[in-house]
Backbone as numpy.savetxt, mean C-alpha at the origin, in Angstrom:
# Nx Ny Nz CAx CAy CAz Cx Cy Cz
-3.98 7.07 -21.39 -4.81 8.28 -21.39 -3.95 9.52 -21.39
-4.45 10.58 -21.98 -3.70 11.83 -22.05 -4.63 12.99 -21.82
-4.09 14.01 -21.21 -4.88 15.21 -20.97 -5.05 15.99 -22.26
-6.23 16.53 -22.48 -6.48 17.35 -23.66 -5.92 18.75 -23.49
-5.96 19.27 -22.27 -5.36 20.56 -21.95 -5.06 20.58 -20.47
-4.55 21.70 -20.01 -4.14 21.79 -18.62 -5.27 21.55 -17.64
-6.52 21.83 -18.04 -7.64 21.69 -17.12 -7.93 20.24 -16.80
-7.45 19.31 -17.62 -7.71 17.89 -17.39 -6.68 17.26 -16.47
-5.64 18.00 -16.10 -4.57 17.43 -15.30 -5.01 17.32 -13.86
-5.23 16.09 -13.39 -5.64 15.87 -12.01 -4.42 15.88 -11.10
-4.53 16.51 -9.93 -3.43 16.58 -8.97 -3.91 16.11 -7.62
-2.98 16.10 -6.65 -3.31 15.68 -5.29 -4.41 16.56 -4.69
-4.50 17.83 -5.11 -5.48 18.74 -4.53 -6.92 18.29 -4.79
-7.14 17.47 -5.82 -8.50 17.03 -6.12 -9.08 16.20 -4.98
-8.20 15.48 -4.25 -8.69 14.68 -3.13 -9.27 15.56 -2.03
-8.77 16.80 -1.93 -9.30 17.73 -0.94 -10.65 18.27 -1.39
-10.74 18.65 -2.66 -11.98 19.25 -3.17 -13.12 18.24 -3.22
-12.81 16.98 -3.47 -13.84 15.96 -3.63 -13.96 15.09 -2.39
-13.88 15.68 -1.20 -13.91 14.90 0.03 -14.89 15.49 1.03
-15.17 14.72 2.07 -16.01 15.19 3.15 -15.43 14.72 4.48
-15.84 15.34 5.57 -15.31 15.00 6.88 -16.30 14.12 7.65
-15.74 13.21 8.44 -16.51 12.36 9.34 -15.89 12.45 10.73
-16.72 12.51 11.74 -16.23 12.47 13.12 -16.63 11.12 13.71
-15.62 10.28 13.96 -15.87 8.94 14.44 -15.58 8.88 15.94
-16.52 8.37 16.71 -16.37 8.24 18.16 -16.39 6.77 18.55
-15.45 6.39 19.38 -15.37 5.00 19.86 -15.31 5.00 21.38
-16.17 4.21 21.99 -16.25 4.10 23.46 -16.54 5.44 24.13
-17.17 6.34 23.40 -17.61 7.59 23.98 -16.56 8.66 24.12
-15.27 8.28 24.20 -14.23 9.27 24.45 -13.19 9.38 23.35
-12.89 8.28 22.69 -11.89 8.32 21.61 -12.53 8.88 20.35
-11.93 9.94 19.83 -12.50 10.61 18.66 -11.47 10.65 17.53
-11.95 10.41 16.32 -11.09 10.41 15.13 -11.75 11.26 14.06
-11.02 12.24 13.56 -11.50 13.10 12.49 -10.98 12.55 11.16
-11.90 12.20 10.27 -11.52 11.67 8.96 -11.85 12.69 7.88
-10.98 12.77 6.91 -11.26 13.54 5.69 -11.10 12.58 4.55
-12.19 12.22 3.89 -12.19 11.07 3.01 -12.95 11.39 1.73
-12.54 10.82 0.59 -13.26 11.10 -0.67 -14.73 10.72 -0.57
-15.57 11.54 -1.16 -17.00 11.29 -1.05 -17.44 10.06 -1.83
-16.60 9.61 -2.79 -16.94 8.42 -3.56 -16.44 7.14 -2.88
-15.84 7.26 -1.69 -15.32 6.09 -0.97 -16.47 5.17 -0.57
-16.17 3.87 -0.54 -17.15 2.90 -0.06 -17.10 2.82 1.46
-18.14 2.23 2.03 -18.17 2.01 3.47 -17.00 1.12 3.89
-16.68 0.12 3.06 -15.54 -0.74 3.38 -14.24 0.07 3.42
-14.08 1.02 2.51 -12.88 1.86 2.51 -12.79 2.68 3.80
-13.93 3.17 4.27 -13.96 3.90 5.54 -13.51 2.99 6.67
-14.00 1.76 6.67 -13.63 0.80 7.72 -12.14 0.47 7.69
-11.59 0.34 6.48 -10.16 0.05 6.35 -9.34 1.20 6.93
-9.74 2.42 6.64 -9.03 3.58 7.19 -9.14 3.62 8.71
-10.32 3.31 9.22 -10.51 3.27 10.67 -9.66 2.16 11.29
-9.55 1.03 10.61 -8.72 -0.06 11.12 -7.27 0.39 11.27
-6.76 1.16 10.31 -5.38 1.64 10.40 -5.19 2.55 11.61
-6.21 3.33 11.93 -6.10 4.29 13.02 -6.38 3.69 14.39
-7.17 2.61 14.45 -7.62 2.09 15.73 -7.22 0.65 16.02
-6.76 -0.09 15.00 -6.46 -1.53 15.12 -7.71 -2.37 15.39
-8.86 -1.83 15.03 -10.11 -2.60 15.09 -10.35 -3.17 13.70
-10.37 -4.48 13.58 -10.48 -5.13 12.29 -11.73 -4.66 11.54
-11.54 -4.36 10.25 -12.66 -3.85 9.45 -13.85 -4.80 9.43
-13.58 -6.10 9.44 -14.66 -7.09 9.37 -15.54 -7.08 10.62
-15.01 -6.59 11.73 -15.78 -6.62 12.99 -16.41 -5.28 13.33
-16.20 -4.27 12.50 -16.71 -2.93 12.80 -18.19 -2.78 12.45
-18.87 -1.99 13.26 -20.21 -1.51 12.93 -20.18 0.01 13.04
-20.64 0.67 11.99 -20.65 2.13 11.94 -22.08 2.62 12.05
-22.38 3.25 13.17 -23.72 3.74 13.44 -23.78 5.24 13.16
-24.75 5.64 12.36 -24.95 7.05 12.10 -24.68 7.47 10.67
-24.06 6.59 9.87 -23.89 6.93 8.46 -25.24 7.05 7.77
-26.13 6.12 8.12 -27.49 6.13 7.60 -28.43 5.91 8.78
-29.47 6.68 8.86 -30.39 6.56 9.98 -31.18 5.26 9.91
-31.22 4.55 11.01 -32.09 3.39 11.15 -31.59 2.08 10.59
-30.37 2.05 9.97 -29.87 0.79 9.42 -28.36 0.84 9.25
-27.78 -0.35 9.10 -26.36 -0.45 8.82 -26.16 -0.52 7.31
-25.32 0.32 6.75 -25.11 0.30 5.30 -24.30 -0.90 4.88
-24.39 -1.25 3.60 -23.58 -2.33 3.05 -22.15 -1.83 2.84
-21.20 -2.75 2.90 -19.81 -2.38 2.68 -19.58 -1.79 1.29
-20.39 -2.20 0.34 -20.21 -1.74 -1.05 -20.85 -0.38 -1.31
-21.65 0.12 -0.39 -22.29 1.42 -0.56 -21.24 2.53 -0.55
-21.46 3.58 -1.34 -20.57 4.73 -1.33 -21.15 5.84 -0.45
-20.29 6.69 0.06 -20.77 7.78 0.90 -21.69 8.71 0.13
-21.31 9.02 -1.11 -22.15 9.92 -1.90 -23.47 9.25 -2.23
-23.46 7.93 -2.47 -24.69 7.21 -2.76 -25.63 7.15 -1.57
-25.05 7.14 -0.38 -25.86 7.11 0.84 -26.34 8.50 1.25
-25.80 9.51 0.59 -26.16 10.87 0.94 -25.52 11.36 2.23
-24.36 10.81 2.57 -23.67 11.22 3.81 -23.21 12.66 3.69
-23.53 13.46 4.67 -23.21 14.89 4.64 -21.85 15.17 5.25
-21.25 16.26 4.84 -19.99 16.69 5.43 -20.20 16.97 6.92
-19.30 16.44 7.75 -19.41 16.66 9.19 -20.26 15.62 9.92
-20.68 14.57 9.23 -21.50 13.54 9.86 -20.77 12.89 11.04
-21.49 12.67 12.13 -20.93 12.02 13.31 -21.29 10.53 13.29
-20.27 9.70 13.49 -20.43 8.26 13.40 -19.97 7.61 14.71
-20.73 6.64 15.18 -20.32 5.89 16.37 -19.78 4.54 15.95
-18.57 4.25 16.39 -17.89 3.00 16.02 -18.12 1.95 17.09
-18.58 0.77 16.66 -18.73 -0.38 17.54 -17.71 -1.43 17.11
-16.93 -1.93 18.07 -15.93 -2.94 17.74 -14.88 -3.02 18.83
-14.09 -4.08 18.80 -13.06 -4.32 19.81 -11.72 -4.53 19.14
-10.69 -3.90 19.67 -9.35 -4.08 19.12 -8.93 -5.55 19.22
-8.17 -6.00 18.22 -7.71 -7.38 18.21 -6.94 -7.71 19.48
-6.07 -6.82 19.92 -5.27 -7.08 21.11 -6.15 -7.28 22.33
-7.25 -6.51 22.42 -8.16 -6.64 23.56 -8.93 -7.95 23.49
-9.28 -8.39 22.27 -9.98 -9.67 22.12 -9.08 -10.83 22.54
-7.81 -10.77 22.14 -6.87 -11.82 22.51 -6.63 -11.81 24.01
-6.51 -10.62 24.60 -6.28 -10.50 26.03 -7.44 -11.10 26.82
-8.67 -10.82 26.35 -9.84 -11.36 27.03 -9.90 -12.87 26.94
-9.40 -13.42 25.83 -9.47 -14.85 25.61 -8.34 -15.60 26.31
-7.14 -15.02 26.30 -5.96 -15.74 26.80 -5.30 -15.09 28.01
-5.73 -13.90 28.38 -5.17 -13.28 29.56 -3.90 -12.48 29.32
-3.53 -12.26 28.06 -2.36 -11.43 27.77 -2.57 -10.73 26.44
-1.99 -9.58 26.27 -2.17 -8.84 25.02 -1.47 -9.51 23.86
-1.94 -9.20 22.67 -1.31 -9.70 21.46 0.04 -9.03 21.27
1.08 -9.83 21.11 2.42 -9.27 20.88 2.64 -9.15 19.38
2.97 -7.96 18.96 3.25 -7.76 17.54 4.61 -8.36 17.23
4.66 -9.24 16.24 5.92 -9.88 15.89 6.81 -8.98 15.08
6.21 -8.11 14.29 7.02 -7.15 13.53 6.11 -6.07 12.98
6.62 -4.87 12.90 5.83 -3.77 12.35 5.56 -4.02 10.89
4.36 -3.62 10.44 3.96 -3.74 9.04 3.71 -5.17 8.62
3.51 -6.12 9.53 3.39 -7.51 9.13 2.06 -8.08 9.57
1.42 -8.83 8.69 0.20 -9.54 9.02 0.50 -10.99 9.40
1.74 -11.38 9.39 2.10 -12.78 9.58 2.93 -12.93 10.84
2.55 -13.86 11.73 3.31 -14.06 12.94 4.63 -14.73 12.65
5.59 -14.50 13.53 6.88 -15.14 13.38 7.84 -14.41 12.46
7.49 -13.21 12.04 8.36 -12.47 11.14 9.32 -11.62 11.97
10.58 -11.67 11.60 11.61 -10.95 12.35 11.54 -9.46 12.04
12.27 -8.64 12.83 12.37 -7.22 12.49 12.92 -7.03 11.09
12.75 -5.83 10.57 13.10 -5.54 9.18 14.52 -5.96 8.84
14.64 -6.69 7.73 15.94 -7.07 7.20 16.32 -6.01 6.19
17.02 -4.98 6.64 17.28 -3.84 5.77 18.61 -3.97 5.06
18.67 -3.38 3.89 19.89 -3.28 3.13 20.34 -1.83 3.15
21.55 -1.53 3.55 22.00 -0.14 3.62 22.37 0.43 2.26
21.36 0.81 1.50 21.62 1.45 0.20 22.32 2.78 0.45
23.25 3.13 -0.39 23.88 4.44 -0.31 23.23 5.36 -1.32
23.14 6.63 -0.98 22.49 7.58 -1.87 21.04 7.75 -1.50
20.34 8.68 -2.15 18.95 8.92 -1.84 18.07 7.94 -2.60
16.74 8.13 -2.48 15.80 7.17 -3.05 15.97 7.02 -4.54
16.40 8.08 -5.22 16.54 8.01 -6.67 18.00 7.99 -7.09
18.89 7.74 -6.13 20.32 7.82 -6.41 20.97 6.48 -6.70
22.27 6.47 -6.55 23.04 5.29 -6.92 22.88 4.18 -5.90
23.14 2.95 -6.35 23.13 1.79 -5.48 24.57 1.26 -5.44
25.28 1.53 -4.36 26.69 1.18 -4.28 26.86 -0.08 -3.44
27.28 0.11 -2.18 27.52 -1.06 -1.34 26.21 -1.55 -0.74
26.07 -2.84 -0.62 24.84 -3.40 -0.06 25.15 -4.70 0.65
24.70 -4.80 1.89 24.84 -6.03 2.64 23.62 -6.89 2.35
23.83 -8.04 1.76 22.71 -8.85 1.32 22.21 -9.78 2.42
20.93 -10.02 2.38 20.32 -11.04 3.21 20.25 -12.31 2.36
20.99 -13.33 2.74 21.08 -14.53 1.93 19.96 -15.50 2.30
19.09 -15.78 1.35 17.99 -16.71 1.58 18.54 -18.13 1.65
18.22 -18.82 2.74 18.71 -20.19 2.93 17.59 -21.22 2.83
16.36 -20.76 2.67 15.24 -21.69 2.48 15.48 -22.54 1.24
15.15 -23.81 1.32 15.33 -24.70 0.18 14.03 -24.99 -0.56
12.93 -24.54 0.00 11.63 -24.89 -0.58 10.90 -23.71 -1.19
11.59 -22.56 -1.34 10.87 -21.38 -1.79 10.42 -21.50 -3.23
11.17 -22.21 -4.08 10.76 -22.34 -5.47 9.48 -23.18 -5.59
9.38 -24.23 -4.79 8.16 -25.05 -4.80 6.97 -24.24 -4.29
7.21 -23.43 -3.25 6.15 -22.58 -2.73 5.73 -21.55 -3.76
6.69 -21.00 -4.48 6.39 -20.02 -5.53 5.56 -20.66 -6.63
5.90 -21.87 -7.01 5.15 -22.55 -8.06 3.70 -22.75 -7.66
3.47 -23.06 -6.40 2.08 -23.22 -5.92 1.33 -21.89 -5.99
2.00 -20.82 -5.62 1.35 -19.51 -5.67 1.05 -19.12 -7.11
1.99 -19.36 -8.02 1.80 -19.04 -9.43 0.58 -19.76 -9.98
0.39 -21.01 -9.59 -0.71 -21.81 -10.10 -2.06 -21.42 -9.50
-2.05 -21.00 -8.23 -3.31 -20.79 -7.53 -3.74 -19.33 -7.41
-2.79 -18.42 -7.42 -3.12 -17.02 -7.14 -4.01 -16.42 -8.22
-4.95 -15.63 -7.78 -5.88 -14.95 -8.69 -5.37 -13.54 -8.93
-5.10 -13.20 -10.18 -4.66 -11.85 -10.53 -5.84 -11.08 -11.10
-6.15 -9.97 -10.47 -7.24 -9.11 -10.93 -6.65 -8.05 -11.86
-6.76 -8.30 -13.14 -6.18 -7.40 -14.13 -7.06 -6.17 -14.28
-6.50 -5.00 -14.00 -7.25 -3.75 -14.08 -7.04 -3.04 -15.40
-5.88 -3.24 -15.99 -5.57 -2.67 -17.29 -4.56 -3.61 -17.96
-4.73 -3.93 -19.22 -3.84 -4.91 -19.87 -2.41 -4.42 -19.96
-1.43 -5.33 -19.83 -0.03 -4.95 -20.03 0.18 -4.38 -21.42
1.07 -3.40 -21.53 1.34 -2.75 -22.80 2.66 -3.25 -23.37
2.64 -3.56 -24.63 3.83 -4.10 -25.27 4.97 -3.08 -25.25
6.16 -3.54 -24.91 7.35 -2.70 -24.97 7.55 -1.79 -23.78
6.71 -1.88 -22.74 6.86 -1.02 -21.57 7.66 -1.73 -20.49
8.40 -0.94 -19.72 9.06 -1.47 -18.54 8.03 -1.63 -17.43
8.44 -2.21 -16.30 7.51 -2.45 -15.20 8.04 -1.82 -13.92
7.18 -1.03 -13.26 7.47 -0.49 -11.94 6.55 -1.17 -10.94
7.14 -1.94 -10.03 6.40 -2.60 -8.95 6.51 -1.71 -7.73
5.39 -1.25 -7.21 5.38 -0.24 -6.16 4.72 -0.76 -4.90
5.45 -0.68 -3.79 4.86 -0.95 -2.49 3.84 0.14 -2.17
2.97 -0.12 -1.20 1.92 0.85 -0.88 2.16 1.53 0.46
2.06 0.80 1.57 2.20 1.40 2.89 3.61 1.90 3.14
3.71 3.17 3.52 4.95 3.88 3.83 5.80 4.16 2.59
5.35 3.70 1.41 6.01 4.07 0.17 5.17 5.12 -0.57
3.88 4.83 -0.74 2.97 5.77 -1.38 1.91 6.31 -0.41
1.72 5.61 0.70 0.58 5.88 1.59 1.03 5.80 3.04
0.78 6.85 3.82 1.12 6.88 5.24 -0.04 6.32 6.04
-0.07 5.01 6.20 -1.25 4.35 6.76 -1.44 4.62 8.25
-0.43 5.13 8.94 -0.56 5.42 10.37 -0.63 6.92 10.65
-0.92 7.69 9.64 -1.09 9.13 9.80 -2.39 9.39 10.55
-2.27 9.84 11.79 -3.47 9.94 12.64 -4.32 11.16 12.32
-3.91 11.96 11.33 -4.75 13.09 10.95 -6.08 12.62 10.38
-6.08 11.40 9.79 -7.31 10.88 9.21 -7.68 11.51 7.90
-6.83 12.37 7.38 -7.08 13.06 6.11 -6.39 12.28 4.99
-7.17 11.69 4.10 -6.60 10.87 3.04 -5.64 11.66 2.16
-5.94 12.93 1.93 -5.06 13.77 1.10 -3.68 13.90 1.74
-3.63 13.95 3.08 -2.35 14.05 3.78 -1.67 12.69 3.91
-2.44 11.62 3.83 -1.88 10.28 3.94 -1.22 9.84 2.63
-1.61 10.47 1.52 -0.96 10.22 0.23 0.38 10.92 0.20
1.40 10.24 -0.28 2.73 10.86 -0.35 2.68 12.04 -1.31
3.30 13.17 -0.95 3.27 14.33 -1.85 3.75 13.99 -3.26
2.98 14.44 -4.25 3.33 14.19 -5.64 2.94 12.82 -6.15
2.07 12.12 -5.42 1.69 10.75 -5.81 1.20 10.69 -7.25
0.19 11.47 -7.58 -0.40 11.38 -8.92 0.53 11.96 -9.99
1.26 13.01 -9.65 2.21 13.56 -10.59 3.30 12.53 -10.92
3.76 11.81 -9.91 4.78 10.78 -10.09 4.29 9.67 -11.01
3.12 9.13 -10.72 2.59 8.03 -11.52 2.28 8.48 -12.94
1.78 9.70 -13.09 1.49 10.23 -14.42 2.77 10.43 -15.23
3.85 10.84 -14.57 5.11 11.11 -15.26 5.76 9.84 -15.77
5.71 8.76 -14.99 6.42 7.54 -15.40 5.55 6.61 -16.24
4.23 6.82 -16.24 3.33 5.90 -16.94 3.62 5.75 -18.44
4.04 6.79 -19.16 4.35 6.58 -20.58 5.46 5.55 -20.82
6.27 5.27 -19.80 7.39 4.35 -19.96 7.23 3.04 -19.17
6.39 3.06 -18.13 6.29 1.92 -17.22 4.83 1.50 -17.02
4.59 0.18 -17.06 3.34 -0.35 -16.51 3.47 -0.32 -14.99
2.35 -0.20 -14.29 2.34 0.01 -12.85 1.66 -1.15 -12.13
2.38 -1.78 -11.20 1.82 -2.83 -10.37 2.00 -2.43 -8.90
0.92 -2.48 -8.13 0.97 -2.20 -6.69 1.06 -3.54 -5.96
1.99 -3.64 -5.02 2.16 -4.90 -4.27 2.25 -4.55 -2.78
1.26 -5.00 -2.01 1.18 -4.63 -0.60 1.07 -5.86 0.28
1.70 -5.79 1.44 1.68 -6.90 2.39 0.43 -6.82 3.27
-0.72 -6.77 2.62 -2.00 -6.73 3.31 -3.00 -7.58 2.55
-4.18 -7.73 3.12 -5.23 -8.50 2.46 -5.77 -7.73 1.25
-6.40 -8.47 0.34 -6.85 -7.86 -0.91 -7.83 -6.71 -0.67
-8.81 -6.88 0.20 -9.81 -5.82 0.37 -9.17 -4.56 0.94
-8.07 -4.71 1.66 -7.37 -3.54 2.19 -6.62 -2.83 1.06
-5.93 -3.60 0.22 -5.21 -3.01 -0.92 -6.20 -2.26 -1.82
-7.27 -2.93 -2.18 -8.26 -2.33 -3.08 -8.86 -1.06 -2.49
-9.17 -1.11 -1.20 -9.77 0.06 -0.56 -8.83 1.24 -0.55
-7.55 0.99 -0.27 -6.59 2.09 -0.18 -6.34 2.74 -1.54
-6.15 1.93 -2.58 -5.89 2.54 -3.88 -7.14 3.21 -4.43
-8.31 2.77 -3.99 -9.55 3.45 -4.35 -9.63 4.80 -3.64
-9.35 4.80 -2.33 -9.37 6.04 -1.56 -8.41 7.08 -2.14
-7.27 6.60 -2.61 -6.25 7.50 -3.14 -6.56 7.99 -4.55
-7.61 7.46 -5.15 -7.98 7.88 -6.50 -7.09 7.30 -7.58
-6.42 6.20 -7.29 -5.46 5.62 -8.23 -6.13 4.77 -9.31
-7.40 4.45 -9.15 -8.09 3.61 -10.13 -8.88 4.43 -11.14
-8.98 5.73 -10.90 -9.82 6.56 -11.77 -9.05 7.75 -12.35
-7.76 7.78 -12.18 -6.99 8.93 -12.65 -6.93 8.94 -14.18
-7.06 10.11 -14.81 -7.11 10.17 -16.28 -5.75 10.00 -16.97
-4.64 10.10 -16.22 -3.33 10.12 -16.87 -2.52 8.85 -16.65
-3.04 7.89 -15.94 -2.34 6.61 -15.79 -3.33 5.51 -15.44
-2.90 4.28 -15.62 -3.70 3.10 -15.29 -2.85 2.14 -14.47
-3.46 1.50 -13.49 -2.80 0.45 -12.72 -3.04 -0.88 -13.43
-1.96 -1.61 -13.73 -2.12 -2.89 -14.42 -2.78 -3.91 -13.52
-2.27 -4.05 -12.29 -2.87 -4.95 -11.32 -2.37 -4.59 -9.94
-3.02 -5.11 -8.93 -2.57 -4.96 -7.55 -2.44 -6.35 -6.94
-1.37 -6.57 -6.21 -1.10 -7.86 -5.58 -1.14 -7.70 -4.07
-1.61 -8.75 -3.39 -1.72 -8.68 -1.93 -0.79 -9.68 -1.27
-0.97 -9.90 0.02 -0.08 -10.75 0.80 -0.12 -12.21 0.36
-1.19 -12.62 -0.31 -1.31 -14.03 -0.72 -0.29 -14.40 -1.79
0.33 -13.42 -2.43 1.32 -13.70 -3.46 2.75 -13.53 -2.94
2.91 -13.39 -1.63 4.23 -13.27 -1.03 4.69 -14.62 -0.47
6.00 -14.74 -0.28 6.60 -15.96 0.24 7.22 -15.70 1.61
7.18 -16.69 2.47 7.92 -16.64 3.73 9.20 -17.44 3.56
10.33 -16.82 3.87 11.63 -17.46 3.68 12.47 -17.33 4.94
13.49 -18.17 5.03 14.52 -18.04 6.05 15.75 -17.46 5.38
16.36 -16.49 6.04 17.54 -15.84 5.47 18.56 -15.60 6.57
19.81 -15.48 6.15 20.91 -15.20 7.07 21.47 -13.83 6.74
21.61 -13.02 7.77 22.22 -11.71 7.62 23.00 -11.38 8.88
24.26 -11.06 8.72 25.08 -10.76 9.88 25.22 -11.93 10.82
25.16 -13.15 10.29 25.29 -14.34 11.12 24.03 -14.76 11.83
22.94 -14.04 11.64 21.67 -14.36 12.30 20.66 -14.89 11.30
19.91 -15.90 11.73 18.86 -16.47 10.90 17.56 -15.74 11.18
16.92 -15.25 10.13 15.67 -14.51 10.27 14.61 -15.11 9.37
13.38 -15.06 9.83 12.24 -15.49 9.02 11.42 -14.27 8.65
11.21 -14.08 7.37 10.45 -12.91 6.94 9.82 -13.18 5.58
8.95 -12.29 5.16 8.29 -12.43 3.88 9.02 -11.64 2.80
8.85 -12.06 1.57 9.46 -11.39 0.42 8.42 -11.28 -0.69
8.70 -10.37 -1.60 7.87 -10.21 -2.79 8.66 -10.78 -3.97
8.37 -12.00 -4.37 9.15 -12.64 -5.44 8.73 -12.14 -6.82
9.58 -11.38 -7.45 9.25 -10.85 -8.78 9.07 -11.96 -9.80
9.62 -13.15 -9.51 9.41 -14.30 -10.40 7.94 -14.60 -10.60
7.13 -14.27 -9.60 5.68 -14.47 -9.73 5.13 -13.67 -10.91
5.51 -12.41 -10.99 5.04 -11.55 -12.09 5.64 -12.01 -13.41
6.94 -12.30 -13.40 7.61 -12.69 -14.64 7.04 -13.99 -15.20
6.62 -14.90 -14.32 6.05 -16.17 -14.77 4.64 -15.98 -15.31
3.87 -15.10 -14.66 2.49 -14.89 -15.10 2.39 -14.01 -16.35
3.41 -13.16 -16.57 3.40 -12.27 -17.74 4.72 -12.40 -18.50
5.04 -13.60 -19.00 6.36 -13.83 -19.61 6.60 -13.04 -20.90
5.54 -12.61 -21.57 5.69 -11.88 -22.83 5.90 -10.38 -22.62
5.84 -9.94 -21.37 5.93 -8.51 -21.11 7.03 -8.13 -20.12
7.17 -8.92 -19.03 8.06 -8.47 -17.96 9.14 -9.51 -17.67
10.35 -9.03 -17.47 11.50 -9.89 -17.16 12.37 -9.17 -16.13
13.44 -9.84 -15.70 14.35 -9.21 -14.75 15.10 -8.05 -15.40
15.11 -7.99 -16.73 15.82 -6.92 -17.42 15.01 -5.62 -17.51
13.68 -5.68 -17.34 12.89 -4.46 -17.51 12.02 -4.13 -16.30
12.35 -4.69 -15.14 11.53 -4.52 -13.93 12.32 -3.82 -12.83
11.68 -2.85 -12.18 12.25 -2.24 -10.98 11.20 -2.27 -9.88
11.65 -2.60 -8.67 10.76 -2.76 -7.52 11.11 -1.69 -6.49
10.13 -0.83 -6.18 10.32 0.26 -5.22 9.63 -0.11 -3.92
10.37 -0.07 -2.80 9.82 -0.51 -1.52 10.56 0.20 -0.39
9.88 0.37 0.75 10.56 0.97 1.90 11.20 -0.10 2.80
10.93 -1.38 2.54 11.49 -2.47 3.33 12.50 -3.25 2.51
13.76 -3.25 2.94 14.79 -3.96 2.20 14.59 -5.46 2.15
13.93 -6.02 3.17 13.75 -7.47 3.20 12.93 -7.97 2.02
12.10 -7.12 1.46 11.25 -7.55 0.35 12.04 -7.80 -0.93
13.30 -7.37 -0.98 14.15 -7.58 -2.15 14.98 -8.86 -2.06
14.83 -9.65 -1.01 15.77 -10.73 -0.72 15.97 -11.71 -1.86
14.96 -11.93 -2.69 15.10 -12.85 -3.82 15.49 -12.14 -5.11
15.35 -10.83 -5.14 15.61 -10.07 -6.37 16.28 -8.74 -6.05
17.34 -8.80 -5.26 17.97 -7.56 -4.82 18.43 -6.69 -5.98
18.78 -7.33 -7.12 19.29 -6.55 -8.26 18.21 -5.70 -8.91
16.94 -5.98 -8.61 15.83 -5.22 -9.17 15.22 -4.24 -8.16
15.77 -4.21 -6.95 15.16 -3.42 -5.89 15.77 -2.05 -5.71
14.93 -1.09 -5.38 15.37 0.26 -5.04 14.61 0.68 -3.79
15.35 0.89 -2.71 14.71 1.22 -1.45 14.45 2.72 -1.35
13.26 3.06 -0.88 12.86 4.46 -0.75 12.70 4.78 0.73
12.94 6.02 1.07 12.77 6.48 2.45 11.32 6.33 2.86
11.09 5.87 4.10 9.72 5.69 4.57 8.96 7.01 4.65
7.71 6.96 4.22 6.78 8.09 4.40 5.85 7.67 5.53
6.20 8.08 6.76 5.54 7.54 7.94 5.33 8.63 8.99
4.10 8.66 9.53 3.71 9.64 10.53 4.03 11.06 10.07
3.63 11.33 8.82 3.87 12.66 8.25 3.06 13.74 8.95
2.07 13.34 9.76 1.27 14.31 10.48 2.07 14.99 11.59
3.25 14.46 11.91 4.06 15.02 12.98 5.09 16.04 12.50
5.14 16.29 11.19 6.14 17.23 10.66 5.58 17.90 9.41
6.24 18.96 8.96 5.74 19.69 7.77 5.67 18.78 6.55
4.73 19.07 5.67 4.53 18.27 4.47 5.55 18.69 3.41
6.79 18.19 3.59 7.88 18.63 2.73 8.59 17.46 2.03
8.00 16.28 2.05 8.62 15.10 1.44 8.71 15.29 -0.08
9.89 15.01 -0.64 10.10 15.19 -2.08 10.59 13.91 -2.76
10.49 12.78 -2.09 11.06 11.54 -2.61 10.50 11.14 -3.96
9.19 11.29 -4.15 8.59 10.85 -5.41 9.02 11.71 -6.59
9.32 12.95 -6.35 9.81 13.81 -7.42 11.22 13.38 -7.84
12.07 13.04 -6.85 13.40 12.52 -7.14 13.31 11.18 -7.87
12.41 10.34 -7.40 12.26 9.01 -7.97 11.78 9.09 -9.41
10.86 9.99 -9.70 10.36 10.16 -11.06 11.51 10.54 -12.00
12.34 11.47 -11.56 13.47 11.90 -12.39 14.42 10.73 -12.67
14.65 9.91 -11.66 15.56 8.76 -11.83 14.96 7.72 -12.77
13.69 7.39 -12.58 13.05 6.37 -13.43 12.97 6.83 -14.88
12.73 8.08 -15.10 12.69 8.60 -16.46 14.09 8.57 -17.09
15.09 8.80 -16.28 16.46 8.78 -16.80 16.86 7.38 -17.25
16.56 6.36 -16.43 16.97 5.00 -16.80 16.07 4.40 -17.87
14.89 5.03 -18.09 13.99 4.53 -19.13 14.37 5.05 -20.51
15.17 6.10 -20.54 15.53 6.73 -21.81 16.42 5.83 -22.65
């Protein structure tokens, strides 16, 4: 897609103009102010609330969006006629509190950003240079698992790929992480426009003429879909997302780094290359992620970006995506 003139160029500011505010109250005292696109679904609202409260979206009940009934997850705010400033009462229990009530102790998080128990702390690679700069020295995490290829083959055979836009012949591939790379999921401001990394749409629009775009997130599918919908990434006029992948297409591996054995998940690019052999290979793919451990099987294709996290605590001055766009355009030439 291409803009006909300057008026068709959509920017991050559109999320502000096309949004409404919700005041969510939980247990009478905890209050959360949300600023969310008016076309968002009820499920998308629940996913955002889950990020802010750790109350699982599947167990939430939102009272007050519609008088006298609970809306369907597929309903949109604009379709329900939700007004700006609507007050909503949240019913639900945090996962940690449910586990504590059942077993007498709180849920221990095994690792930040992980939905899978038993995952070690981040296996980072010390890239030198900025997010769009050179890759010089790197300490590798050596995968020692012997069964990862068999596990990958099972995923390739069983995984369902939801194709949103067909691959384009002759294009390179940019595989993009979501949380803390493009989206600040723990930004307690509750404003989706502020949770999007500055320059998100400009970045994707700039690289799209040269790269197909795949989003890969270590979360469940409904969470991935809800977030990219909230961010307006599925309806932008200047780029298309080829597909989005969730945690079901990731592998758990054992790796050694610094003499220590760690168990963690990885995003195996072989999955994409096997499913789209006529379009994507190790020669034309770059993987952008804020977690170095996700590159463990394909470190030569990985580029680590600075985390975009808790941006509500500091000025909105992040410029990583602008640097990254310049770098990707340079290597695509």
